[in-house]
mmCIF file with all atom_site columns, C-alpha atoms in Angstrom:
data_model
loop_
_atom_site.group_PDB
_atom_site.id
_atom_site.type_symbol
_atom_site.label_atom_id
_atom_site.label_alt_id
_atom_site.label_comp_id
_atom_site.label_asym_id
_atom_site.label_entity_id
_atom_site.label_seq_id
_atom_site.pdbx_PDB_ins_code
_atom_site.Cartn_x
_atom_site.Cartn_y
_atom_site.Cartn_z
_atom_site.occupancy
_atom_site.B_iso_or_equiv
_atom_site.pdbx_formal_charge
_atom_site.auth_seq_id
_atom_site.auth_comp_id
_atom_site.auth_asym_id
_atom_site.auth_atom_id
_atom_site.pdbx_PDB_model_num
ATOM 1  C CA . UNK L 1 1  ? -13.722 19.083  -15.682 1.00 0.00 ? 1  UNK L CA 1
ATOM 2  C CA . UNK L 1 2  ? -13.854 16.282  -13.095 1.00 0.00 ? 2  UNK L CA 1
ATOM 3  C CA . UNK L 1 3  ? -12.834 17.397  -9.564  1.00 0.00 ? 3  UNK L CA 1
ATOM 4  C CA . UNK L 1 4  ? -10.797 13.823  -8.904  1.00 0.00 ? 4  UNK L CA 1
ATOM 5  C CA . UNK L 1 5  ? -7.934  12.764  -11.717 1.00 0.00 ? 5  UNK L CA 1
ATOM 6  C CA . UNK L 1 6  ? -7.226  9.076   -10.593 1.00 0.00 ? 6  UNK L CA 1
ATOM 7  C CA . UNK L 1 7  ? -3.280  8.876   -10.071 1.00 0.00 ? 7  UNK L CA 1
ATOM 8  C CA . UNK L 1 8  ? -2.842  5.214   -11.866 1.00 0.00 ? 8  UNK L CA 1
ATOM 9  C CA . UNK L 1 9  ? 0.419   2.984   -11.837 1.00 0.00 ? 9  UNK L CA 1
ATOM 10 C CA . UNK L 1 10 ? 0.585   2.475   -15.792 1.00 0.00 ? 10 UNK L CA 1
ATOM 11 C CA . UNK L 1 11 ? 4.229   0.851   -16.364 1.00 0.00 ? 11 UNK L CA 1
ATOM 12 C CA . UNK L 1 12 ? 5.512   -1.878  -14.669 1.00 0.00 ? 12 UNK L CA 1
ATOM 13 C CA . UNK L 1 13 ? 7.128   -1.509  -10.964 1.00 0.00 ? 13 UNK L CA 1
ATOM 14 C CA . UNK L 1 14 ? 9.599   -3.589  -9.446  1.00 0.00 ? 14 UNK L CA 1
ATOM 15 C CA . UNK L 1 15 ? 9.294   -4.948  -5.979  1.00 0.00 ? 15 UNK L CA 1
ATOM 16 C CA . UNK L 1 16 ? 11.888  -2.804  -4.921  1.00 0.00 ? 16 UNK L CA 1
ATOM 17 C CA . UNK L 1 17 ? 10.074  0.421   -6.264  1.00 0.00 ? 17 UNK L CA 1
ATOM 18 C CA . UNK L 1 18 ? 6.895   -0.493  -4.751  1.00 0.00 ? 18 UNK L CA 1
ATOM 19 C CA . UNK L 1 19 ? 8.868   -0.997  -1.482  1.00 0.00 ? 19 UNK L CA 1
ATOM 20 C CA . UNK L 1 20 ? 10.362  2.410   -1.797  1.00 0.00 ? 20 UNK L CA 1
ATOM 21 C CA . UNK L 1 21 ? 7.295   4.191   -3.003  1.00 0.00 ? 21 UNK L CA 1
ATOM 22 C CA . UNK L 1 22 ? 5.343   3.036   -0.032  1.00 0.00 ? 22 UNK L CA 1
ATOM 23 C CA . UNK L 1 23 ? 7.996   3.670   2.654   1.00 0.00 ? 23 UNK L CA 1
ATOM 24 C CA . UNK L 1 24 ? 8.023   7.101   2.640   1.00 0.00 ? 24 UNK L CA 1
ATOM 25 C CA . UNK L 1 25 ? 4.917   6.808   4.239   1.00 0.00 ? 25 UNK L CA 1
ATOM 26 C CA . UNK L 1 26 ? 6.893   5.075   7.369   1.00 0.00 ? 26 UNK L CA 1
ATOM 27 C CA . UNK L 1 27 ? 6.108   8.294   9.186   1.00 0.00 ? 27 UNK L CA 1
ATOM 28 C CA . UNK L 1 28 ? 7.977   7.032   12.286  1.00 0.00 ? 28 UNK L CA 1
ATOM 29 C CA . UNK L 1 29 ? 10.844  5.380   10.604  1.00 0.00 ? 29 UNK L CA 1
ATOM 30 C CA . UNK L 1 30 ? 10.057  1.940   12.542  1.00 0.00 ? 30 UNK L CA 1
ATOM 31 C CA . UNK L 1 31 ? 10.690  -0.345  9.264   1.00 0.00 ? 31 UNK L CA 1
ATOM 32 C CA . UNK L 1 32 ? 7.147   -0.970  9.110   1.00 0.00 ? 32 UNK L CA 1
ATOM 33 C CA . UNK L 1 33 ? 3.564   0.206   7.582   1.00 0.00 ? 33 UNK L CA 1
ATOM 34 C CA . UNK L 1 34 ? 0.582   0.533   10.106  1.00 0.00 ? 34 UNK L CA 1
ATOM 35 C CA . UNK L 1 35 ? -2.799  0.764   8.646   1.00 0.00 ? 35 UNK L CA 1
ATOM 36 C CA . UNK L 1 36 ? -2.660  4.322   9.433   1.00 0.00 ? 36 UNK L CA 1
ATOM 37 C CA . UNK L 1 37 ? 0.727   4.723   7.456   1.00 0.00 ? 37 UNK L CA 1
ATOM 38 C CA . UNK L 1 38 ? -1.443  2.077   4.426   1.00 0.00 ? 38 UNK L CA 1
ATOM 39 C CA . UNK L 1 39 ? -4.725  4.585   4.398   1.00 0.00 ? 39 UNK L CA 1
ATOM 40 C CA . UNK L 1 40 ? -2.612  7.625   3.910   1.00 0.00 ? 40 UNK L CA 1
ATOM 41 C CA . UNK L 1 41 ? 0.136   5.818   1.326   1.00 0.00 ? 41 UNK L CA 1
ATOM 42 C CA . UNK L 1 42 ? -2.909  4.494   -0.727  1.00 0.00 ? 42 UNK L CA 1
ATOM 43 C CA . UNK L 1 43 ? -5.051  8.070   -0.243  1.00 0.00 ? 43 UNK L CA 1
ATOM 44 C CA . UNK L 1 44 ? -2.113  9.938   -1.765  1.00 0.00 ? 44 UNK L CA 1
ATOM 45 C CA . UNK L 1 45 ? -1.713  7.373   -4.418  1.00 0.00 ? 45 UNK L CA 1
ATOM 46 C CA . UNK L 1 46 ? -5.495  8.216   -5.257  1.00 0.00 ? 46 UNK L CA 1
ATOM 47 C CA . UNK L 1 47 ? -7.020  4.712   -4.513  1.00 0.00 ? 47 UNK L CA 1
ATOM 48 C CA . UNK L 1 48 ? -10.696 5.005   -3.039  1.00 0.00 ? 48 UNK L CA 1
ATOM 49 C CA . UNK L 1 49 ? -11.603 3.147   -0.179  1.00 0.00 ? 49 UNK L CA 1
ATOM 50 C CA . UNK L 1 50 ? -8.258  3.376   1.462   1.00 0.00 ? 50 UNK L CA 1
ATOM 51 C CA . UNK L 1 51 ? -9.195  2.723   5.352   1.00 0.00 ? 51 UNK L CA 1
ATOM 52 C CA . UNK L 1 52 ? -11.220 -0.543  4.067   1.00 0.00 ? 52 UNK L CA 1
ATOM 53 C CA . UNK L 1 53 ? -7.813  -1.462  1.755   1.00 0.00 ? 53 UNK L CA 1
ATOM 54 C CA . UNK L 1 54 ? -5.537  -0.809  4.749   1.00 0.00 ? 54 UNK L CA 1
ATOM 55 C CA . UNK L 1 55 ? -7.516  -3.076  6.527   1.00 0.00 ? 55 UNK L CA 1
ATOM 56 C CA . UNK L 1 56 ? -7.888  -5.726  4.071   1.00 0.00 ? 56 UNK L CA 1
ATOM 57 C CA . UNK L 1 57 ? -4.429  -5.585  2.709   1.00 0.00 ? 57 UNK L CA 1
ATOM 58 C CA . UNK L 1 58 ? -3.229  -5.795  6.727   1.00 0.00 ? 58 UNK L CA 1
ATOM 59 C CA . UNK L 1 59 ? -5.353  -8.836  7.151   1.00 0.00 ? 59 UNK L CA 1
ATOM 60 C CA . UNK L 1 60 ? -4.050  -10.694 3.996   1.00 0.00 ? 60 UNK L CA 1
ATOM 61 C CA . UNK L 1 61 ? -0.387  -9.835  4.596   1.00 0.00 ? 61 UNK L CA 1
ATOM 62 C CA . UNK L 1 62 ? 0.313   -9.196  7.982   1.00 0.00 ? 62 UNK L CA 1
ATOM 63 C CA . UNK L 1 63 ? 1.297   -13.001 8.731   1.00 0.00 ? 63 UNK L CA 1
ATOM 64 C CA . UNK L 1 64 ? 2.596   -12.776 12.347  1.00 0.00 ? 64 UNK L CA 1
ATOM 65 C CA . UNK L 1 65 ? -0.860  -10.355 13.345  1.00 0.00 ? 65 UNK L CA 1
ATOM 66 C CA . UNK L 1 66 ? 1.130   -7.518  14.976  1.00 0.00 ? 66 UNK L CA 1
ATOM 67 C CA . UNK L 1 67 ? -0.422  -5.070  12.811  1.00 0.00 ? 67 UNK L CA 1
ATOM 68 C CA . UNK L 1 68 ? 2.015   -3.701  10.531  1.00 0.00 ? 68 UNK L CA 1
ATOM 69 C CA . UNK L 1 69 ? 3.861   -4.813  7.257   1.00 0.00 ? 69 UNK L CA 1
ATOM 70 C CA . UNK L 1 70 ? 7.332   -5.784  8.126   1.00 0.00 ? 70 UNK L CA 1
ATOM 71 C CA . UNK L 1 71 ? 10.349  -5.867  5.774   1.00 0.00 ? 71 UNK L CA 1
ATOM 72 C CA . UNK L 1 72 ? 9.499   -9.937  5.889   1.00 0.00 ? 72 UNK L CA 1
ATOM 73 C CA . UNK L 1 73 ? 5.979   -9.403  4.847   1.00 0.00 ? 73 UNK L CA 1
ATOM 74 C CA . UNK L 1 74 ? 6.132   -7.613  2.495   1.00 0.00 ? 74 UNK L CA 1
ATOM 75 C CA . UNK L 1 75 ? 5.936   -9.752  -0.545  1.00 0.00 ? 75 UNK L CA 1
ATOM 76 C CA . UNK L 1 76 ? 2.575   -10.515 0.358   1.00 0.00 ? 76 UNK L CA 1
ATOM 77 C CA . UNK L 1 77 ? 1.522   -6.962  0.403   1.00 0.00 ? 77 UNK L CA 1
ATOM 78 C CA . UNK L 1 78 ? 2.788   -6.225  -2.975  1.00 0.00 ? 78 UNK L CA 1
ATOM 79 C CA . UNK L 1 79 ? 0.673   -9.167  -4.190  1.00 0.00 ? 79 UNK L CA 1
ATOM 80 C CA . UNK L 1 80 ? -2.013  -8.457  -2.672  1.00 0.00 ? 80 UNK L CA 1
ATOM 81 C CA . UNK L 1 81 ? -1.700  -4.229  -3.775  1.00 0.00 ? 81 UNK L CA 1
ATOM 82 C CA . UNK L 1 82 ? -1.053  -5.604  -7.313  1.00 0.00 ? 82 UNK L CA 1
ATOM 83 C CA . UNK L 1 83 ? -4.836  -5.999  -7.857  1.00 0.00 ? 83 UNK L CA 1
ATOM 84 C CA . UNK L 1 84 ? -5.380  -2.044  -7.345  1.00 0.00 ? 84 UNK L CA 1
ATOM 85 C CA . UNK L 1 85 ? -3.617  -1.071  -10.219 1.00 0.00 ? 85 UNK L CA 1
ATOM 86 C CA . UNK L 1 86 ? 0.289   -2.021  -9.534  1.00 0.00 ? 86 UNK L CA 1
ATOM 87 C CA . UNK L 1 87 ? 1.652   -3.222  -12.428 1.00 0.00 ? 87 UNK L CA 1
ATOM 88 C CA . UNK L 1 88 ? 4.780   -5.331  -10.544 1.00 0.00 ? 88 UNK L CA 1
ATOM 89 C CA . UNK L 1 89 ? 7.539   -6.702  -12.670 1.00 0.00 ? 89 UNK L CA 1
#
């Protein structure tokens, strides 16, 4: 029996669900994801790699460089997290 089970995405999310799923992870209720917040959203979900996708995914979507996903931003995030595995309506 493997010791890691993948969690995978396998119907299709809204933008709105993603949104929701990932803001629970807003550990300080600020309105916004720091890569901290990312690596442990994206470790929970099961992704590998998550401090280098926290990074990345920061880098792609945070547009005004202040280091977090905003409410603004975050279309670009869930475009960018779409090619892990989100299926996004």
């Amino acid at each position: 029996m493997p010791w890691f089970i993948p969690r995978r995405v396998s119907y299709p999310l809204s933008e709105e669900q993603v949104k929701g799923m990932l803001m629970k992870y807003d550990k300080n209720r600020d309105g916004k994801l720091s890569r901290q917040e990312l690596r442990l959203a994206f470790k929970e979900m099961g992704l590998h790699f998550c401090c280098w996708k926290a990074g990345k995914v920061l880098r792609f979507a945070d547009r005004n460089g202040d280091g977090y996903i905003n409410e603004d931003e975050f279309s670009e995030f869930v475009q960018f997290a779409s090619r892990w595995g989100f299926k996004i309506s």
